[in-house]
Amino acid sequence: DPFMGWMVTGESLEFCLSQICQGLVTTLGVSFAYIGICKEEHASLDLCAHAEAVGLNWLEVGPRWWKGFSESRPLINLKSGMEFLHCSKGGDKNEEITWVPSAYGPMDCVVMPLTHGGMTCGVFVVASGRPSSFDERLCRWLQSLRAQILDLLDCGKRLADMRPRSAVMDPVSFAVCVMDVKGCLLWVNEAYRKLHGQPVNEILGTPFRTFPREQLQALESAQKTAGDVGGCVKTDIQEKQANGIWVDLEQMVTPVVNQQGTLTH
């Protein structure tokens, strides 16, 4: 996924989402695409990214339209569990498209809720000035694109959570990394990168080679029995450095749990 690669190497979430919107306008020839996010269910929307076709002046009509539209809490109109809403001006239901500025004169529009943890946290909208632009096949493809957008939003949140750790842990001389519960790398400090001699974007998402799965499972079972959330797994390992030399290391893996006591990292 190129967008994930951009984010882990420093590009912002907004940049990646804007690239998606611009790509839709350029490749599909649609009039308008945007992604709006809210922090609380049915709250007003923040515009994260948008793109419009040549000839449509966003600065002239967009900001004023968005203010009224977002403050109207439009996500209330999306039913729970809805996959997407297809609005066609002049169609059988003659639905008025309110998801796009009327000045853009859309004829066909697809609205896809963005849901996370059972909560509707935003919306992904694509509109065309041509009637009957979105057939079943294209709607399915847009749904798969929505899944990528949700992955990006999740990645953006995780990276935001990692930034305070980075400020503290990057200068540390020990190699430090953070993994998910499956042992895939989510964050590494500079010492870890130097040890393996690879760019960060090639390291992140890969399995941690010396992940002590059985020892961690035994520790987790013992913690549940004792009602304790502390502890770590310490092992001696060998790692091959970037120069090809094998070194002996002491490795310490510490479980991170949330307030409910569930292992998260």
mmCIF file of C-alpha atoms in Angstrom:
data_model
loop_
_atom_site.group_PDB
_atom_site.id
_atom_site.type_symbol
_atom_site.label_atom_id
_atom_site.label_comp_id
_atom_site.label_asym_id
_atom_site.label_seq_id
_atom_site.Cartn_x
_atom_site.Cartn_y
_atom_site.Cartn_z
ATOM 1 C CA ASP A 1 0.000 0.000 0.000
ATOM 2 C CA PRO A 2 1.838 3.184 -1.130
ATOM 3 C CA PHE A 3 -0.224 5.403 1.178
ATOM 4 C CA MET A 4 0.924 3.492 4.273
ATOM 5 C CA GLY A 5 4.503 3.807 3.013
ATOM 6 C CA TRP A 6 4.118 7.564 2.672
ATOM 7 C CA MET A 7 2.733 7.897 6.186
ATOM 8 C CA VAL A 8 5.442 5.904 7.942
ATOM 9 C CA THR A 9 8.102 7.952 6.134
ATOM 10 C CA GLY A 10 6.628 11.252 7.263
ATOM 11 C CA GLU A 11 3.742 12.270 4.979
ATOM 12 C CA SER A 12 0.622 13.466 6.778
ATOM 13 C CA LEU A 13 -2.693 11.644 6.858
ATOM 14 C CA GLU A 14 -4.297 14.639 5.123
ATOM 15 C CA PHE A 15 -1.778 14.396 2.256
ATOM 16 C CA CYS A 16 -2.521 10.697 1.700
ATOM 17 C CA LEU A 17 -6.291 11.231 1.781
ATOM 18 C CA SER A 18 -5.958 14.168 -0.636
ATOM 19 C CA GLN A 19 -4.034 11.933 -3.042
ATOM 20 C CA ILE A 20 -6.930 9.457 -2.990
ATOM 21 C CA CYS A 21 -9.476 12.188 -3.762
ATOM 22 C CA GLN A 22 -7.336 13.694 -6.516
ATOM 23 C CA GLY A 23 -6.755 10.256 -8.013
ATOM 24 C CA LEU A 24 -10.507 9.649 -8.229
ATOM 25 C CA VAL A 25 -11.101 12.963 -9.990
ATOM 26 C CA THR A 26 -8.230 12.359 -12.399
ATOM 27 C CA THR A 27 -8.688 8.674 -13.215
ATOM 28 C CA LEU A 28 -12.484 8.281 -12.998
ATOM 29 C CA GLY A 29 -13.345 11.717 -14.356
ATOM 30 C CA VAL A 30 -15.706 12.437 -11.449
ATOM 31 C CA SER A 31 -16.550 16.011 -10.498
ATOM 32 C CA PHE A 32 -15.893 15.984 -6.785
ATOM 33 C CA ALA A 33 -14.581 13.714 -4.021
ATOM 34 C CA TYR A 34 -14.098 14.391 -0.343
ATOM 35 C CA ILE A 35 -13.512 12.749 3.045
ATOM 36 C CA GLY A 36 -14.982 14.203 6.240
ATOM 37 C CA ILE A 37 -14.266 12.993 9.769
ATOM 38 C CA CYS A 38 -15.882 13.690 13.140
ATOM 39 C CA LYS A 39 -14.427 12.983 16.577
ATOM 40 C CA GLU A 40 -17.749 12.109 18.187
ATOM 41 C CA GLU A 41 -20.712 10.232 16.709
ATOM 42 C CA HIS A 42 -23.022 12.524 14.709
ATOM 43 C CA ALA A 43 -20.888 15.582 15.534
ATOM 44 C CA SER A 44 -20.027 18.218 12.938
ATOM 45 C CA LEU A 45 -17.585 17.078 10.261
ATOM 46 C CA ASP A 46 -13.994 18.191 9.722
ATOM 47 C CA LEU A 47 -12.980 18.239 6.052
ATOM 48 C CA CYS A 48 -9.834 16.086 5.846
ATOM 49 C CA ALA A 49 -9.418 16.017 2.068
ATOM 50 C CA HIS A 50 -11.161 17.007 -1.139
ATOM 51 C CA ALA A 51 -10.557 17.362 -4.867
ATOM 52 C CA GLU A 52 -12.673 18.770 -7.680
ATOM 53 C CA ALA A 53 -12.565 18.727 -11.459
ATOM 54 C CA VAL A 54 -11.033 21.542 -13.472
ATOM 55 C CA GLY A 55 -13.501 24.408 -13.792
ATOM 56 C CA LEU A 56 -15.060 23.946 -10.350
ATOM 57 C CA ASN A 57 -13.967 26.721 -8.011
ATOM 58 C CA TRP A 58 -13.827 25.360 -4.453
ATOM 59 C CA LEU A 59 -12.680 28.659 -2.936
ATOM 60 C CA GLU A 60 -15.710 30.406 -4.383
ATOM 61 C CA VAL A 61 -18.422 28.051 -3.109
ATOM 62 C CA GLY A 62 -16.803 25.312 -1.014
ATOM 63 C CA PRO A 63 -15.940 26.815 2.381
ATOM 64 C CA ARG A 64 -19.337 28.504 2.767
ATOM 65 C CA TRP A 65 -21.186 25.340 1.717
ATOM 66 C CA TRP A 66 -19.063 23.102 3.951
ATOM 67 C CA LYS A 67 -19.677 25.212 7.062
ATOM 68 C CA GLY A 68 -23.450 24.900 6.792
ATOM 69 C CA PHE A 69 -23.323 21.288 5.614
ATOM 70 C CA SER A 70 -20.969 20.008 8.323
ATOM 71 C CA GLU A 71 -22.740 21.839 11.140
ATOM 72 C CA SER A 72 -26.052 20.249 10.085
ATOM 73 C CA ARG A 73 -24.619 16.926 11.347
ATOM 74 C CA PRO A 74 -25.323 15.049 8.100
ATOM 75 C CA LEU A 75 -24.236 11.644 9.450
ATOM 76 C CA ILE A 76 -27.553 11.446 11.312
ATOM 77 C CA ASN A 77 -29.135 10.757 7.896
ATOM 78 C CA LEU A 78 -27.080 7.568 7.441
ATOM 79 C CA LYS A 79 -28.758 4.443 8.798
ATOM 80 C CA SER A 80 -26.774 2.139 11.070
ATOM 81 C CA GLY A 81 -25.066 -0.636 9.101
ATOM 82 C CA MET A 82 -25.534 1.129 5.753
ATOM 83 C CA GLU A 83 -22.862 0.162 3.213
ATOM 84 C CA PHE A 84 -23.447 3.117 0.920
ATOM 85 C CA LEU A 85 -26.084 5.585 -0.232
ATOM 86 C CA HIS A 86 -26.546 6.096 -3.988
ATOM 87 C CA CYS A 87 -28.234 9.385 -4.865
ATOM 88 C CA SER A 88 -29.247 10.163 -8.453
ATOM 89 C CA LYS A 89 -30.777 13.447 -9.474
ATOM 90 C CA GLY A 90 -33.650 12.735 -11.809
ATOM 91 C CA GLY A 91 -33.722 9.057 -10.819
ATOM 92 C CA ASP A 92 -36.767 7.026 -9.821
ATOM 93 C CA LYS A 93 -36.768 8.523 -6.324
ATOM 94 C CA ASN A 94 -35.786 11.962 -7.605
ATOM 95 C CA GLU A 95 -33.596 12.386 -4.519
ATOM 96 C CA GLU A 96 -32.096 15.793 -3.954
ATOM 97 C CA ILE A 97 -28.336 15.504 -3.537
ATOM 98 C CA THR A 98 -27.418 17.509 -0.452
ATOM 99 C CA TRP A 99 -23.983 15.924 0.003
ATOM 100 C CA VAL A 100 -22.388 18.131 -2.659
ATOM 101 C CA PRO A 101 -22.535 21.901 -3.354
ATOM 102 C CA SER A 102 -25.501 22.634 -5.601
ATOM 103 C CA ALA A 103 -23.232 24.912 -7.652
ATOM 104 C CA TYR A 104 -21.360 21.778 -8.785
ATOM 105 C CA GLY A 105 -24.541 20.496 -10.438
ATOM 106 C CA PRO A 106 -24.048 16.774 -9.624
ATOM 107 C CA MET A 107 -26.165 14.174 -11.383
ATOM 108 C CA ASP A 108 -24.933 11.059 -9.557
ATOM 109 C CA CYS A 109 -23.415 10.659 -6.086
ATOM 110 C CA VAL A 110 -22.217 7.818 -3.834
ATOM 111 C CA VAL A 111 -22.023 8.365 -0.074
ATOM 112 C CA MET A 112 -20.120 5.829 2.040
ATOM 113 C CA PRO A 113 -20.105 5.955 5.853
ATOM 114 C CA LEU A 114 -16.735 5.482 7.542
ATOM 115 C CA THR A 115 -17.250 3.336 10.626
ATOM 116 C CA HIS A 116 -14.823 2.353 13.359
ATOM 117 C CA GLY A 117 -15.622 0.299 16.434
ATOM 118 C CA GLY A 118 -19.310 0.316 15.542
ATOM 119 C CA MET A 119 -19.413 4.122 15.416
ATOM 120 C CA THR A 120 -19.853 6.213 12.268
ATOM 121 C CA CYS A 121 -16.806 8.469 12.409
ATOM 122 C CA GLY A 122 -16.969 10.069 8.977
ATOM 123 C CA VAL A 123 -18.054 9.928 5.358
ATOM 124 C CA PHE A 124 -16.455 9.327 1.959
ATOM 125 C CA VAL A 125 -18.330 10.946 -0.945
ATOM 126 C CA VAL A 126 -17.772 10.773 -4.697
ATOM 127 C CA ALA A 127 -19.957 12.788 -7.116
ATOM 128 C CA SER A 128 -20.224 12.940 -10.900
ATOM 129 C CA GLY A 129 -21.792 15.490 -13.217
ATOM 130 C CA ARG A 130 -22.922 12.662 -15.497
ATOM 131 C CA PRO A 131 -26.061 10.567 -14.849
ATOM 132 C CA SER A 132 -25.735 6.853 -14.061
ATOM 133 C CA SER A 133 -21.978 7.106 -13.454
ATOM 134 C CA PHE A 134 -21.819 4.579 -10.619
ATOM 135 C CA ASP A 135 -22.785 1.032 -11.569
ATOM 136 C CA GLU A 136 -22.652 -1.927 -9.196
ATOM 137 C CA ARG A 137 -19.073 -2.832 -10.120
ATOM 138 C CA LEU A 138 -17.765 0.686 -9.500
ATOM 139 C CA CYS A 139 -19.634 0.921 -6.196
ATOM 140 C CA ARG A 140 -17.956 -2.319 -5.038
ATOM 141 C CA TRP A 141 -14.563 -0.914 -6.018
ATOM 142 C CA LEU A 142 -15.256 2.289 -4.084
ATOM 143 C CA GLN A 143 -16.177 0.163 -1.078
ATOM 144 C CA SER A 144 -12.771 -1.533 -1.252
ATOM 145 C CA LEU A 145 -11.187 1.920 -1.440
ATOM 146 C CA ARG A 146 -13.167 2.883 1.646
ATOM 147 C CA ALA A 147 -11.514 -0.034 3.474
ATOM 148 C CA GLN A 148 -8.105 1.430 2.579
ATOM 149 C CA ILE A 149 -9.215 4.840 3.872
ATOM 150 C CA LEU A 150 -10.241 3.271 7.191
ATOM 151 C CA ASP A 151 -6.837 1.544 7.398
ATOM 152 C CA LEU A 152 -5.160 4.908 6.796
ATOM 153 C CA LEU A 153 -7.240 6.575 9.514
ATOM 154 C CA ASP A 154 -6.308 3.795 11.924
ATOM 155 C CA CYS A 155 -2.639 4.062 10.925
ATOM 156 C CA GLY A 156 -2.772 7.830 11.389
ATOM 157 C CA LYS A 157 -4.126 7.419 14.914
ATOM 158 C CA ARG A 158 -1.446 4.870 15.796
ATOM 159 C CA LEU A 159 1.318 7.078 14.401
ATOM 160 C CA ALA A 160 -0.038 10.043 16.348
ATOM 161 C CA ASP A 161 0.095 7.918 19.500
ATOM 162 C CA MET A 162 3.667 6.921 18.639
ATOM 163 C CA ARG A 163 5.026 10.464 18.190
ATOM 164 C CA PRO A 164 5.398 11.225 21.920
ATOM 165 C CA ARG A 165 7.221 7.900 22.318
ATOM 166 C CA SER A 166 9.459 8.772 19.365
ATOM 167 C CA ALA A 167 10.552 12.034 20.987
ATOM 168 C CA VAL A 168 11.620 10.129 24.112
ATOM 169 C CA MET A 169 12.907 6.862 22.630
ATOM 170 C CA ASP A 170 14.621 7.930 19.394
ATOM 171 C CA PRO A 171 17.811 9.168 21.113
ATOM 172 C CA VAL A 172 18.120 6.007 23.262
ATOM 173 C CA SER A 173 21.186 3.919 22.332
ATOM 174 C CA PHE A 174 19.324 0.595 22.849
ATOM 175 C CA ALA A 175 17.357 -0.764 19.887
ATOM 176 C CA VAL A 176 13.676 -0.215 20.743
ATOM 177 C CA CYS A 177 10.578 -1.266 18.813
ATOM 178 C CA VAL A 178 6.806 -1.480 19.297
ATOM 179 C CA MET A 179 4.804 -4.410 17.933
ATOM 180 C CA ASP A 180 1.157 -5.345 17.588
ATOM 181 C CA VAL A 181 -0.155 -8.443 19.353
ATOM 182 C CA LYS A 182 0.812 -10.620 16.369
ATOM 183 C CA GLY A 183 4.432 -9.506 16.540
ATOM 184 C CA CYS A 184 4.452 -7.156 13.533
ATOM 185 C CA LEU A 185 6.554 -4.012 13.893
ATOM 186 C CA LEU A 186 4.679 -0.720 14.249
ATOM 187 C CA TRP A 187 7.494 1.619 15.336
ATOM 188 C CA VAL A 188 11.286 1.477 15.699
ATOM 189 C CA ASN A 189 13.836 3.952 16.986
ATOM 190 C CA GLU A 190 17.006 5.014 15.161
ATOM 191 C CA ALA A 191 19.177 2.482 17.002
ATOM 192 C CA TYR A 192 16.929 -0.366 15.823
ATOM 193 C CA ARG A 193 17.094 0.917 12.238
ATOM 194 C CA LYS A 194 20.910 1.085 12.382
ATOM 195 C CA LEU A 195 21.128 -2.423 13.830
ATOM 196 C CA HIS A 196 19.274 -3.868 10.852
ATOM 197 C CA GLY A 197 20.548 -1.396 8.254
ATOM 198 C CA GLN A 198 17.188 -0.970 6.493
ATOM 199 C CA PRO A 199 14.968 2.045 5.780
ATOM 200 C CA VAL A 200 12.127 2.442 8.266
ATOM 201 C CA ASN A 201 9.434 1.869 5.621
ATOM 202 C CA GLU A 202 10.969 -1.562 4.857
ATOM 203 C CA ILE A 203 10.997 -2.535 8.531
ATOM 204 C CA LEU A 204 7.501 -1.489 9.606
ATOM 205 C CA GLY A 205 4.796 -4.083 9.093
ATOM 206 C CA THR A 206 7.290 -6.978 9.017
ATOM 207 C CA PRO A 207 7.304 -9.760 11.645
ATOM 208 C CA PHE A 208 9.633 -9.364 14.619
ATOM 209 C CA ARG A 209 11.975 -12.287 13.999
ATOM 210 C CA THR A 210 12.657 -13.206 17.613
ATOM 211 C CA PHE A 211 9.134 -12.707 18.947
ATOM 212 C CA PRO A 212 8.865 -14.935 22.087
ATOM 213 C CA ARG A 213 5.294 -16.015 21.454
ATOM 214 C CA GLU A 214 5.158 -19.035 23.794
ATOM 215 C CA GLN A 215 6.877 -17.220 26.664
ATOM 216 C CA LEU A 216 4.494 -14.256 26.311
ATOM 217 C CA GLN A 217 1.470 -16.546 26.327
ATOM 218 C CA ALA A 218 2.755 -18.215 29.503
ATOM 219 C CA LEU A 219 3.344 -14.787 31.072
ATOM 220 C CA GLU A 220 -0.160 -13.628 30.118
ATOM 221 C CA SER A 221 -1.709 -16.741 31.681
ATOM 222 C CA ALA A 222 0.290 -16.195 34.868
ATOM 223 C CA GLN A 223 -0.752 -12.531 34.990
ATOM 224 C CA LYS A 224 -4.431 -13.414 34.649
ATOM 225 C CA THR A 225 -4.134 -15.904 37.485
ATOM 226 C CA ALA A 226 -2.292 -13.449 39.731
ATOM 227 C CA GLY A 227 -4.262 -10.391 38.650
ATOM 228 C CA ASP A 228 -0.971 -8.659 37.778
ATOM 229 C CA VAL A 229 -0.272 -6.726 34.560
ATOM 230 C CA GLY A 230 3.494 -6.253 35.037
ATOM 231 C CA GLY A 231 6.390 -8.397 33.951
ATOM 232 C CA CYS A 232 8.417 -9.025 30.808
ATOM 233 C CA VAL A 233 10.072 -11.820 28.848
ATOM 234 C CA LYS A 234 13.877 -11.709 28.776
ATOM 235 C CA THR A 235 15.830 -13.866 26.310
ATOM 236 C CA ASP A 236 19.327 -14.077 24.808
ATOM 237 C CA ILE A 237 19.336 -13.873 21.011
ATOM 238 C CA GLN A 238 21.674 -13.429 18.047
ATOM 239 C CA GLU A 239 21.083 -10.714 15.440
ATOM 240 C CA LYS A 240 22.877 -10.095 12.164
ATOM 241 C CA GLN A 241 23.942 -6.469 11.775
ATOM 242 C CA ALA A 242 23.939 -4.497 8.525
ATOM 243 C CA ASN A 243 27.686 -5.209 8.119
ATOM 244 C CA GLY A 244 27.007 -8.970 8.189
ATOM 245 C CA ILE A 245 28.451 -9.553 11.663
ATOM 246 C CA TRP A 246 26.408 -11.564 14.157
ATOM 247 C CA VAL A 247 26.093 -10.071 17.640
ATOM 248 C CA ASP A 248 24.823 -11.488 20.928
ATOM 249 C CA LEU A 249 21.995 -9.438 22.435
ATOM 250 C CA GLU A 250 19.824 -9.489 25.501
ATOM 251 C CA GLN A 251 16.220 -9.006 24.433
ATOM 252 C CA MET A 252 13.423 -7.830 26.697
ATOM 253 C CA VAL A 253 9.772 -7.895 25.533
ATOM 254 C CA THR A 254 7.217 -6.125 27.722
ATOM 255 C CA PRO A 255 3.446 -6.574 27.234
ATOM 256 C CA VAL A 256 1.415 -3.361 27.054
ATOM 257 C CA VAL A 257 -2.190 -3.597 28.224
ATOM 258 C CA ASN A 258 -5.103 -1.152 28.192
ATOM 259 C CA GLN A 259 -7.276 -0.107 31.135
ATOM 260 C CA GLN A 260 -9.369 -3.270 30.725
ATOM 261 C CA GLY A 261 -6.257 -5.432 31.069
ATOM 262 C CA THR A 262 -6.325 -6.490 27.402
ATOM 263 C CA LEU A 263 -3.001 -6.903 25.609
ATOM 264 C CA THR A 264 -2.679 -4.210 22.910
ATOM 265 C CA HIS A 265 1.066 -3.971 22.068
#
